[in-house]
Tab-separated table of C-alpha atoms and ligand atoms in Angstrom:
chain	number	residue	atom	x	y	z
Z	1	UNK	CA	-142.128	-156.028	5.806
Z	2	UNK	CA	-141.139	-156.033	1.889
Z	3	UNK	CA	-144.566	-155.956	-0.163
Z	4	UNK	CA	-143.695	-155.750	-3.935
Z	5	UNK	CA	-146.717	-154.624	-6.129
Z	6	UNK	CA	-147.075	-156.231	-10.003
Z	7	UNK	CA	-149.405	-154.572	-11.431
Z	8	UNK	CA	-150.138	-152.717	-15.032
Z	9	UNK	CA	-153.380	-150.710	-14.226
Z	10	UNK	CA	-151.295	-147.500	-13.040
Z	11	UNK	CA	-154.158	-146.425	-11.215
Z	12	UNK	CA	-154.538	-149.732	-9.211
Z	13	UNK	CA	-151.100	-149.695	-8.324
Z	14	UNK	CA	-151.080	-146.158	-6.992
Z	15	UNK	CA	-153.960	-146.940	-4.862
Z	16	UNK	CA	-152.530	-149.875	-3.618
Z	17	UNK	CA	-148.761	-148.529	-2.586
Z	18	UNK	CA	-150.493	-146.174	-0.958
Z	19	UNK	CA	-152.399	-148.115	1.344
Z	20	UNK	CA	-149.379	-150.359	1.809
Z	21	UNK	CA	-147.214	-147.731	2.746
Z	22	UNK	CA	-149.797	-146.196	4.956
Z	23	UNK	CA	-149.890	-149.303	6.885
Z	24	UNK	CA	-145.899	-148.949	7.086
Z	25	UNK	CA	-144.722	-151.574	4.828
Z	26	UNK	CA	-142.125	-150.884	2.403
Z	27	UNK	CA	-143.214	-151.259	-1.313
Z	28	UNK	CA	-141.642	-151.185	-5.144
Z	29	UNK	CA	-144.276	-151.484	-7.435
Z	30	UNK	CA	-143.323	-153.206	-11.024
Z	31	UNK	CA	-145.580	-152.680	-14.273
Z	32	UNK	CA	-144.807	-155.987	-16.472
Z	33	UNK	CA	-144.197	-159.057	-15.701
Z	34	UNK	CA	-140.763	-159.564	-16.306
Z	35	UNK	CA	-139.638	-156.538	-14.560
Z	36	UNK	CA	-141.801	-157.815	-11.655
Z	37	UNK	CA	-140.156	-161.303	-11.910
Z	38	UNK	CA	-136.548	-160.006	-11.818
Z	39	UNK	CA	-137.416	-158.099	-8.982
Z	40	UNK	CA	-139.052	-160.565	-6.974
Z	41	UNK	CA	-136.261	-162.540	-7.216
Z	42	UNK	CA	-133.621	-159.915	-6.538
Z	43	UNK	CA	-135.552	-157.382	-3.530
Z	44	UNK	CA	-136.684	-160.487	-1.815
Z	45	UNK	CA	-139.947	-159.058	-0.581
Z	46	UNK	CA	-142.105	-160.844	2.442
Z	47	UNK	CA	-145.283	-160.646	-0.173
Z	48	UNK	CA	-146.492	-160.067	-3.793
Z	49	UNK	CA	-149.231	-158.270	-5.324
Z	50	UNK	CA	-149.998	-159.886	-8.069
Z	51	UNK	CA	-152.009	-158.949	-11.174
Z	52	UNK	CA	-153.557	-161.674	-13.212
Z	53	UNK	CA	-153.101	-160.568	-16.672
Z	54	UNK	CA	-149.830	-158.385	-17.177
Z	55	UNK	CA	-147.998	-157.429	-20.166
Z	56	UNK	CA	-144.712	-159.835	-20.634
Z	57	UNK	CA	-144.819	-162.614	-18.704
Z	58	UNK	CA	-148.316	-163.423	-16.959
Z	59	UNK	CA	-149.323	-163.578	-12.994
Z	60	UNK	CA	-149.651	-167.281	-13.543
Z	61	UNK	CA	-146.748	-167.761	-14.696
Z	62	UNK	CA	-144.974	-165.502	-12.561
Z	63	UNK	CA	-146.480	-167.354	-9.455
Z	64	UNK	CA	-145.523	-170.612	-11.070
Z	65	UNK	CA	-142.323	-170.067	-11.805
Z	66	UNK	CA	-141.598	-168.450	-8.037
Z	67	UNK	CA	-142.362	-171.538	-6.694
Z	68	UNK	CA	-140.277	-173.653	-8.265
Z	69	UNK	CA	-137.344	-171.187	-7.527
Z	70	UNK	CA	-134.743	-173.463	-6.179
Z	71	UNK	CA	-133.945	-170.862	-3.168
Z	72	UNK	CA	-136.854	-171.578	-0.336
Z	73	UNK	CA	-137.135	-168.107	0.808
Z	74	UNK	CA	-138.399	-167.237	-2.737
Z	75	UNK	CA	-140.618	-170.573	-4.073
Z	76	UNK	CA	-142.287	-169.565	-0.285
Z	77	UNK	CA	-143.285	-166.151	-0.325
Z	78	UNK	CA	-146.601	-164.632	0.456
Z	79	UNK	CA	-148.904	-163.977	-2.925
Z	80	UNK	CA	-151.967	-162.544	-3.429
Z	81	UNK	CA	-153.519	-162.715	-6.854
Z	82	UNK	CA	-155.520	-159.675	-7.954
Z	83	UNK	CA	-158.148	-161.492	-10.486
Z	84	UNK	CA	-161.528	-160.241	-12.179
Z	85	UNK	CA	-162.327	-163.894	-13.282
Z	86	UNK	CA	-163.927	-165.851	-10.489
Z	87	UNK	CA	-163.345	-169.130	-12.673
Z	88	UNK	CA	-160.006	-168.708	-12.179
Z	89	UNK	CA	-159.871	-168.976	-8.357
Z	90	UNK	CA	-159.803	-172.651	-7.388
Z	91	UNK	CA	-157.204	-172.691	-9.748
Z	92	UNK	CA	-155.173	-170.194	-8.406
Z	93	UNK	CA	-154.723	-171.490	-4.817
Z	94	UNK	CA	-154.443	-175.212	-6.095
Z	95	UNK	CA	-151.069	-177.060	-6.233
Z	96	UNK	CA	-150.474	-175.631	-9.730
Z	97	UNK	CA	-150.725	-172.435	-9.054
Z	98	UNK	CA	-149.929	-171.828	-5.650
Z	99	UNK	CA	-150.976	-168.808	-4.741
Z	100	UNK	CA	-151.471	-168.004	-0.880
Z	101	UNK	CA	-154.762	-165.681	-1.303
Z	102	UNK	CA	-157.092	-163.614	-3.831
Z	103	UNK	CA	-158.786	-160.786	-4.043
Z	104	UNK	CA	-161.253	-160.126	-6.616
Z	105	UNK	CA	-161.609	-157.230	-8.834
Z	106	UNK	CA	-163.103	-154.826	-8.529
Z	107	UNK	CA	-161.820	-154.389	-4.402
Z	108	UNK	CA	-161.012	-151.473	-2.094
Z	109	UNK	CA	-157.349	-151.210	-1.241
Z	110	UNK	CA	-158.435	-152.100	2.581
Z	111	UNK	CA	-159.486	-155.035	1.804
Z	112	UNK	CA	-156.056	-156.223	0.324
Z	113	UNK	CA	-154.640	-154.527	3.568
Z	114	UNK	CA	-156.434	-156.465	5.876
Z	115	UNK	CA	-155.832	-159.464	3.431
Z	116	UNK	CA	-152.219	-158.999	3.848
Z	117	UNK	CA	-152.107	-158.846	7.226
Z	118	UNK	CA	-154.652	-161.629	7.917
Z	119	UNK	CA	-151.963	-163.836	6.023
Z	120	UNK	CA	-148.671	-162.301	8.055
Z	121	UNK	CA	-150.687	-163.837	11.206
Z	122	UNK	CA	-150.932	-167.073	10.537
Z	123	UNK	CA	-147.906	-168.045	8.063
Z	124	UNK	CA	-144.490	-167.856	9.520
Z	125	UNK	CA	-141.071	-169.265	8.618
Z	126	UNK	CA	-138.755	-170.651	11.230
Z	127	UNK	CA	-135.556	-170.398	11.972
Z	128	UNK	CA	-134.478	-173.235	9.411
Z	129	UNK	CA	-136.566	-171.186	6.770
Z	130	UNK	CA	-139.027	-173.913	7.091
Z	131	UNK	CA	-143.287	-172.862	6.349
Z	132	UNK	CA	-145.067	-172.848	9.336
Z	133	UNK	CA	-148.638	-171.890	9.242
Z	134	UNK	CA	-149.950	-171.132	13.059
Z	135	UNK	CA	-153.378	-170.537	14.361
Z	136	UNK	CA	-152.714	-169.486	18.099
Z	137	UNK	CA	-152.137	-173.053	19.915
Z	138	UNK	CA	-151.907	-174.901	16.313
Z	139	UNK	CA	-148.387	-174.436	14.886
Z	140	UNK	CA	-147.993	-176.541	11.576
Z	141	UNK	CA	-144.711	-177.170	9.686
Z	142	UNK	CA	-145.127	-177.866	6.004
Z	143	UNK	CA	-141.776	-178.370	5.242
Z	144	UNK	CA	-141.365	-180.328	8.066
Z	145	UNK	CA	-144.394	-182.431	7.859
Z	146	UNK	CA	-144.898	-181.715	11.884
Z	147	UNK	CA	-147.775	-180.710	13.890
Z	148	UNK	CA	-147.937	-179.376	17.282
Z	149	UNK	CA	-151.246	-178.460	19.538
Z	150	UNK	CA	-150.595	-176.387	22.981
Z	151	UNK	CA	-146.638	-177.645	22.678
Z	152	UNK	CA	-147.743	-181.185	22.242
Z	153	UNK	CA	-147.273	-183.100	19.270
Z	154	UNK	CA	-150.207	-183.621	16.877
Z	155	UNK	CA	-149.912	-187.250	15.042
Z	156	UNK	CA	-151.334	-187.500	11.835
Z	157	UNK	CA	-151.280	-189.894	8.873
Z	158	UNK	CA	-149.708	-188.082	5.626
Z	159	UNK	CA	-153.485	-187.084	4.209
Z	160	UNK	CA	-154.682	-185.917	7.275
Z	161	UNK	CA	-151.618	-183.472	7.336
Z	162	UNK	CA	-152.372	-182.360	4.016
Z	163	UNK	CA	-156.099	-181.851	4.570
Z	164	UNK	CA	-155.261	-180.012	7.863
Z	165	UNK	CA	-152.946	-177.426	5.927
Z	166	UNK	CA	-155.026	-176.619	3.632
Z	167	UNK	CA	-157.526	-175.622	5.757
Z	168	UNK	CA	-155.500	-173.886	7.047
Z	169	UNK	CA	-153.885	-171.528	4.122
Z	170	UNK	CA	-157.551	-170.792	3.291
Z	171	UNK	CA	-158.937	-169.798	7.191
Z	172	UNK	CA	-162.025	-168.413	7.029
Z	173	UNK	CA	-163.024	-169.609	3.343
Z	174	UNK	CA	-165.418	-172.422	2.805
Z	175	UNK	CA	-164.210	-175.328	0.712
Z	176	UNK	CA	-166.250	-177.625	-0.971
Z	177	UNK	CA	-165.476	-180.898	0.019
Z	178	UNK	CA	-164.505	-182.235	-3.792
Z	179	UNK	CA	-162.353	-178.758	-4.088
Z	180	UNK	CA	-160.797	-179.513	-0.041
Z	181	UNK	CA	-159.525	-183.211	-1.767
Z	182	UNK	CA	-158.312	-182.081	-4.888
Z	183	UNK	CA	-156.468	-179.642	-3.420
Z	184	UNK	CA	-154.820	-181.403	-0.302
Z	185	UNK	CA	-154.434	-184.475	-1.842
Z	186	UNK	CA	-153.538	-183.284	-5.805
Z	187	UNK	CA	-156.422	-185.816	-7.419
Z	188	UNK	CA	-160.184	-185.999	-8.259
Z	189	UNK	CA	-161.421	-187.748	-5.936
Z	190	UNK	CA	-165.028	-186.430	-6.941
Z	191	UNK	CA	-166.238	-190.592	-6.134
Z	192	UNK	CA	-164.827	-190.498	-2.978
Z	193	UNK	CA	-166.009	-186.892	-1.468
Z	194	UNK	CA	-167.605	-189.084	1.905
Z	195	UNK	CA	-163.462	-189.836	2.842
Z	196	UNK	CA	-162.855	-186.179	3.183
Z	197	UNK	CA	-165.456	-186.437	6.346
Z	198	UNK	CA	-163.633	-189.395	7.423
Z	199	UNK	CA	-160.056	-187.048	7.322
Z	200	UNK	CA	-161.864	-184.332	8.966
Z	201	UNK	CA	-163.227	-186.468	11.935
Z	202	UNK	CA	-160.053	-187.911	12.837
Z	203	UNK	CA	-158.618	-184.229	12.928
Z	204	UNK	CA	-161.583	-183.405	15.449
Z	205	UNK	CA	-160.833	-186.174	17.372
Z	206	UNK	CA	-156.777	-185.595	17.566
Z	207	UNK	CA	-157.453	-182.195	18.160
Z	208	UNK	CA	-159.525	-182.887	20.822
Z	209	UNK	CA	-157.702	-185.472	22.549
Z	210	UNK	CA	-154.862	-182.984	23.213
Z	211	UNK	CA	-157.295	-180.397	24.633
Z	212	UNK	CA	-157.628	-178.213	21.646
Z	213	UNK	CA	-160.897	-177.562	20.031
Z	214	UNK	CA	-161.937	-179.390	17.543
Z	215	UNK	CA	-165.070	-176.930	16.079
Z	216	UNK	CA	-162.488	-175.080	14.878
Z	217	UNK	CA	-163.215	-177.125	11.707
Z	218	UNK	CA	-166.560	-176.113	10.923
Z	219	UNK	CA	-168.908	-177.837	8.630
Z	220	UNK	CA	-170.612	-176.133	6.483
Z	221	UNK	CA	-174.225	-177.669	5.872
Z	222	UNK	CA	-174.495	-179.495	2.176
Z	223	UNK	CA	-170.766	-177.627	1.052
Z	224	UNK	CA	-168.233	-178.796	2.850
Z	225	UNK	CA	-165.907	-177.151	5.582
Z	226	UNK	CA	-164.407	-174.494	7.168
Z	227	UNK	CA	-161.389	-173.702	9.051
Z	228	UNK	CA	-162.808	-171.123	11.600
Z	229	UNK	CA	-159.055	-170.452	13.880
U	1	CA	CA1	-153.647	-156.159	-15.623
């Protein structure tokens, strides 16, 4: 695995590499953003490291302009955002943005270890280069706009797909359910927060009716929900 580091705080990136190459993944590690662009594009790695604020060209932008690369295996790889402003999260892993996963600063490098490999479990490509995010029976093609439980196929509308993966690229994190609409759906739907329960019940019960469990969606008392895999 290819894990390209972009990031300007020489120390952070030291610490970093190291822990990434400890773990046996091969790394290049790129101190502006431009550099870090151009190689990104070029090395093709399986996932970025990605610093916020960076001299040249900015993370944001950086992540932005990666995903509208033309070439699928690069508008689809992995990125983490390193970020010390917690403001900027929700907009980091919304639609704009794009980015896969965050990790605050200040962080240990474990943590963006175990980030990094949490996210190599459950997001896949197949062999058509399409996105497929998995959670053992649950394999979900984004690309494809296909769902499949225990083999099975798993019919739902179009915004119960896109409810279901997003859950799903944030396992483990609660969303609020105003943040869970805006970001599946691409809207404020801050009026309409109740039809996010009505999405996640239907999931429950199509889960459920092919045998899988459905509490793997867990609500999270007066927030919203979780995806627990
Ligand atoms: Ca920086």
């Amino acid at each position: 695995m290819r894990v390209l580091i972009i990031e300007d705080e020489s120390q952070i990136a030291r610490w970093v590499d190291n822990y990434f190459r400890q773990a046996g993944y091969d790394t290049v590690v790129e101190a502006d953003g431009r550099k870090g662009l151009d190689r990104a594009r070029t090395w093709r790695p399986d996932l970025i490291i990605l610093d916020l604020n960076l001299p040249e060209i900015d993370g944001l932008d950086i992540c932005r302009m990666l995903r509208q690369d033309p070439r699928p295996e690069i508008a689809h790889v992995l990125i983490i955002m390193l970020t010390a402003r917690a403001e900027e999260i929700d907009r980091l892993l919304g639609l704009e943005i794009g980015a896969d996963d965050y990790v605050t600063k200040p962080f240990s490098p474990r943590e963006i270890v175990a980030r990094a490999k949490a996210i190599f479990r459950r997001v896949n490509r197949s062999s058509t280069g399409n996105l497929l995010l998995t959670d053992s029976d649950l394999v979900v093609d984004v690309d494809g706009h296909e769902a499949h439980l225990g083999g099975q196929p798993l019919s739902l509308t179009p915004n119960e797909f896109s409810v279901l993966v997003t859950l799903l690229k944030h396992q483990g994190r609660v969303l609020k359910r105003s943040r869970l609409i805006e970001l599946a759906l691409g809207h404020d739907y801050e009026g309409l927060e109740r039809s996010v329960d009505v999405y996640i019940r239907q999931l429950r019960r199509k889960i459920g009716d092919l045998g899988g469990d459905p509490e793997r969606i867990a609500t999270v008392f007066g927030v919203g929900y979780r995806y627990e895999g």
